[in-house]
GROMACS .gro file of C-alpha atoms in nm:
model
  154
    1VAL     CA    1  16.406  30.239  19.506
    2GLN     CA    2  16.046  30.351  19.462
    3ILE     CA    3  15.719  30.164  19.488
    4ASP     CA    4  15.473  30.316  19.245
    5PHE     CA    5  15.098  30.264  19.267
    6GLN     CA    6  15.011  30.544  19.022
    7LEU     CA    7  15.177  30.444  18.696
    8PRO     CA    8  15.021  30.097  18.670
    9GLU     CA    9  14.680  30.260  18.706
   10ARG     CA   10  14.763  30.539  18.461
   11PHE     CA   11  14.882  30.284  18.202
   12GLN     CA   12  14.592  30.050  18.286
   13LEU     CA   13  14.829  29.764  18.357
   14GLU     CA   14  14.675  29.437  18.471
   15TYR     CA   15  14.768  29.076  18.511
   16VAL     CA   16  14.563  28.762  18.559
   17ALA     CA   17  14.610  28.609  18.905
   18GLU     CA   18  14.610  28.233  18.977
   19ASP     CA   19  14.240  28.249  19.064
   20GLY     CA   20  14.165  28.406  18.722
   21SER     CA   21  14.090  28.754  18.858
   22ARG     CA   22  14.240  29.067  18.705
   23GLN     CA   23  14.483  29.242  18.937
   24ARG     CA   24  14.661  29.575  18.925
   25PRO     CA   25  15.040  29.533  18.967
   26VAL     CA   26  15.266  29.753  19.177
   27MET     CA   27  15.573  29.893  19.003
   28VAL     CA   28  15.911  29.889  19.170
   29HIS     CA   29  16.177  30.105  19.009
   30ARG     CA   30  16.491  30.295  19.088
   31GLY     CA   31  16.431  30.657  19.168
   32ALA     CA   32  16.758  30.830  19.077
   33ALA     CA   33  16.625  30.957  18.744
   34GLY     CA   34  16.288  31.039  18.894
   35SER     CA   35  16.451  31.230  19.177
   36MET     CA   36  16.657  31.433  18.932
   37GLU     CA   37  16.348  31.499  18.720
   38ARG     CA   38  16.157  31.621  19.024
   39LEU     CA   39  16.448  31.841  19.130
   40PHE     CA   40  16.476  32.003  18.787
   41SER     CA   41  16.099  32.036  18.761
   42TYR     CA   42  16.101  32.219  19.094
   43LEU     CA   43  16.389  32.445  18.988
   44ILE     CA   44  16.226  32.529  18.654
   45GLU     CA   45  15.900  32.609  18.828
   46ARG     CA   46  16.069  32.805  19.107
   47TYR     CA   47  16.283  33.022  18.880
   48ALA     CA   48  16.055  33.019  18.572
   49GLY     CA   49  16.363  32.925  18.369
   50ALA     CA   50  16.559  33.231  18.488
   51PHE     CA   51  16.807  33.029  18.691
   52PRO     CA   52  17.057  33.205  18.916
   53THR     CA   53  17.390  33.264  18.746
   54TRP     CA   54  17.564  32.979  18.931
   55LEU     CA   55  17.301  32.730  18.810
   56HIS     CA   56  17.229  32.850  18.455
   57PRO     CA   57  17.381  32.625  18.187
   58VAL     CA   58  17.500  32.934  17.995
   59GLN     CA   59  17.610  33.213  18.225
   60VAL     CA   60  17.726  33.464  17.962
   61VAL     CA   61  17.657  33.510  17.591
   62ILE     CA   62  17.904  33.724  17.398
   63ALA     CA   63  17.765  33.896  17.089
   64PRO     CA   64  18.018  34.079  16.870
   65LEU     CA   65  17.863  34.371  16.685
   66THR     CA   66  18.042  34.289  16.359
   67ASP     CA   67  18.296  34.040  16.227
   68ALA     CA   68  18.570  34.294  16.307
   69GLN     CA   69  18.516  34.230  16.680
   70HIS     CA   70  18.509  33.851  16.646
   71ASP     CA   71  18.875  33.797  16.744
   72THR     CA   72  18.838  34.019  17.051
   73ALA     CA   73  18.516  33.838  17.143
   74ARG     CA   74  18.694  33.502  17.115
   75GLU     CA   75  18.979  33.621  17.340
   76ILE     CA   76  18.727  33.741  17.599
   77SER     CA   77  18.535  33.414  17.570
   78ASP     CA   78  18.856  33.217  17.627
   79ARG     CA   79  18.939  33.435  17.929
   80MET     CA   80  18.597  33.363  18.079
   81ARG     CA   81  18.631  32.990  18.019
   82ARG     CA   82  18.965  32.991  18.201
   83ALA     CA   83  18.777  33.150  18.494
   84LYS     CA   84  18.527  32.858  18.478
   85ILE     CA   85  18.245  33.079  18.349
   86ARG     CA   86  18.009  32.894  18.114
   87VAL     CA   87  18.012  33.121  17.811
   88GLU     CA   88  17.889  33.102  17.453
   89LEU     CA   89  18.021  33.314  17.170
   90ASP     CA   90  17.736  33.396  16.934
   91ALA     CA   91  17.924  33.423  16.605
   92ARG     CA   92  17.616  33.377  16.388
   93ASN     CA   93  17.578  33.600  16.085
   94GLN     CA   94  17.284  33.784  16.245
   95LYS     CA   95  17.223  34.138  16.362
   96VAL     CA   96  17.330  34.197  16.722
   97GLU     CA   97  16.968  34.276  16.813
   98ARG     CA   98  16.870  33.923  16.711
   99LYS     CA   99  17.154  33.772  16.913
  100VAL     CA  100  17.053  33.973  17.221
  101ARG     CA  101  16.685  33.882  17.178
  102ASP     CA  102  16.769  33.512  17.148
  103ALA     CA  103  16.986  33.523  17.462
  104LYS     CA  104  16.712  33.707  17.652
  105HIS     CA  105  16.462  33.444  17.540
  106GLN     CA  106  16.693  33.179  17.688
  107LYS     CA  107  16.707  33.389  18.008
  108VAL     CA  108  17.086  33.403  18.004
  109PRO     CA  109  17.204  33.603  18.309
  110TYR     CA  110  17.453  33.822  18.120
  111ILE     CA  111  17.476  33.931  17.757
  112VAL     CA  112  17.801  34.097  17.656
  113VAL     CA  113  17.798  34.308  17.340
  114ILE     CA  114  18.132  34.406  17.190
  115GLY     CA  115  18.146  34.688  16.937
  116PRO     CA  116  18.430  34.893  16.788
  117ARG     CA  117  18.404  35.163  17.057
  118ASP     CA  118  18.421  34.897  17.330
  119VAL     CA  119  18.738  34.750  17.179
  120GLU     CA  120  18.888  35.098  17.146
  121ALA     CA  121  18.803  35.187  17.509
  122GLY     CA  122  18.908  34.846  17.645
  123VAL     CA  123  18.566  34.772  17.796
  124ILE     CA  124  18.266  34.548  17.733
  125SER     CA  125  17.898  34.640  17.731
  126VAL     CA  126  17.709  34.417  17.974
  127ASN     CA  127  17.332  34.366  17.979
  128ASN     CA  128  17.182  34.173  18.269
  129ARG     CA  129  16.839  34.010  18.297
  130ALA     CA  130  16.705  34.309  18.492
  131GLY     CA  131  16.767  34.522  18.183
  132GLU     CA  132  17.056  34.715  18.337
  133ARG     CA  133  17.342  34.807  18.105
  134THR     CA  134  17.694  34.879  18.216
  135GLN     CA  135  18.034  34.921  18.059
  136GLU     CA  136  18.328  34.776  18.245
  137PRO     CA  137  18.671  34.628  18.190
  138VAL     CA  138  18.675  34.257  18.112
  139GLU     CA  139  18.871  34.168  18.427
  140ALA     CA  140  18.625  34.353  18.652
  141PHE     CA  141  18.333  34.168  18.493
  142VAL     CA  142  18.508  33.830  18.516
  143GLU     CA  143  18.586  33.891  18.885
  144ARG     CA  144  18.228  34.000  18.959
  145VAL     CA  145  18.069  33.701  18.785
  146THR     CA  146  18.319  33.456  18.935
  147ARG     CA  147  18.242  33.592  19.283
  148GLU     CA  148  17.867  33.576  19.215
  149ILE     CA  149  17.899  33.212  19.108
  150ALA     CA  150  18.116  33.122  19.409
  151ASP     CA  151  17.871  33.292  19.648
  152ARG     CA  152  17.577  33.126  19.471
  153ARG     CA  153  17.388  33.451  19.459
  154ARG     CA  154  17.089  33.512  19.238
   0.00000   0.00000   0.00000
């Protein structure tokens, strides 16, 4: 429960007392929503939207290079979901550059690009927020991200 002296003033709330004078009320309200709002406001400000992997609503975006890699991308996406990784498969009919740019704009921790050479080699191309690119087997990436989430590392 919160007692709020600020909002009645901000909204210019008044009531007429028994003696006819105008009085400013005091608001009493539950603070659960306000507490959550303050927490998320703090987190957004602290991380500038680039939440740590464990906290980010979307931890990995998978962007297949062409429609030919879509089935492989879906299998990898399903594998990540089974590992409790929050993943989105970007199957839009857009160039991969656009998909990567959109994911970077959303400050997604990891962007996985899957092209024909990746499928052939049995690896995925991983871009992180720091701009580092690696190629690694799916299982190695899933283990690394799962461990990062469990350890609550940035």
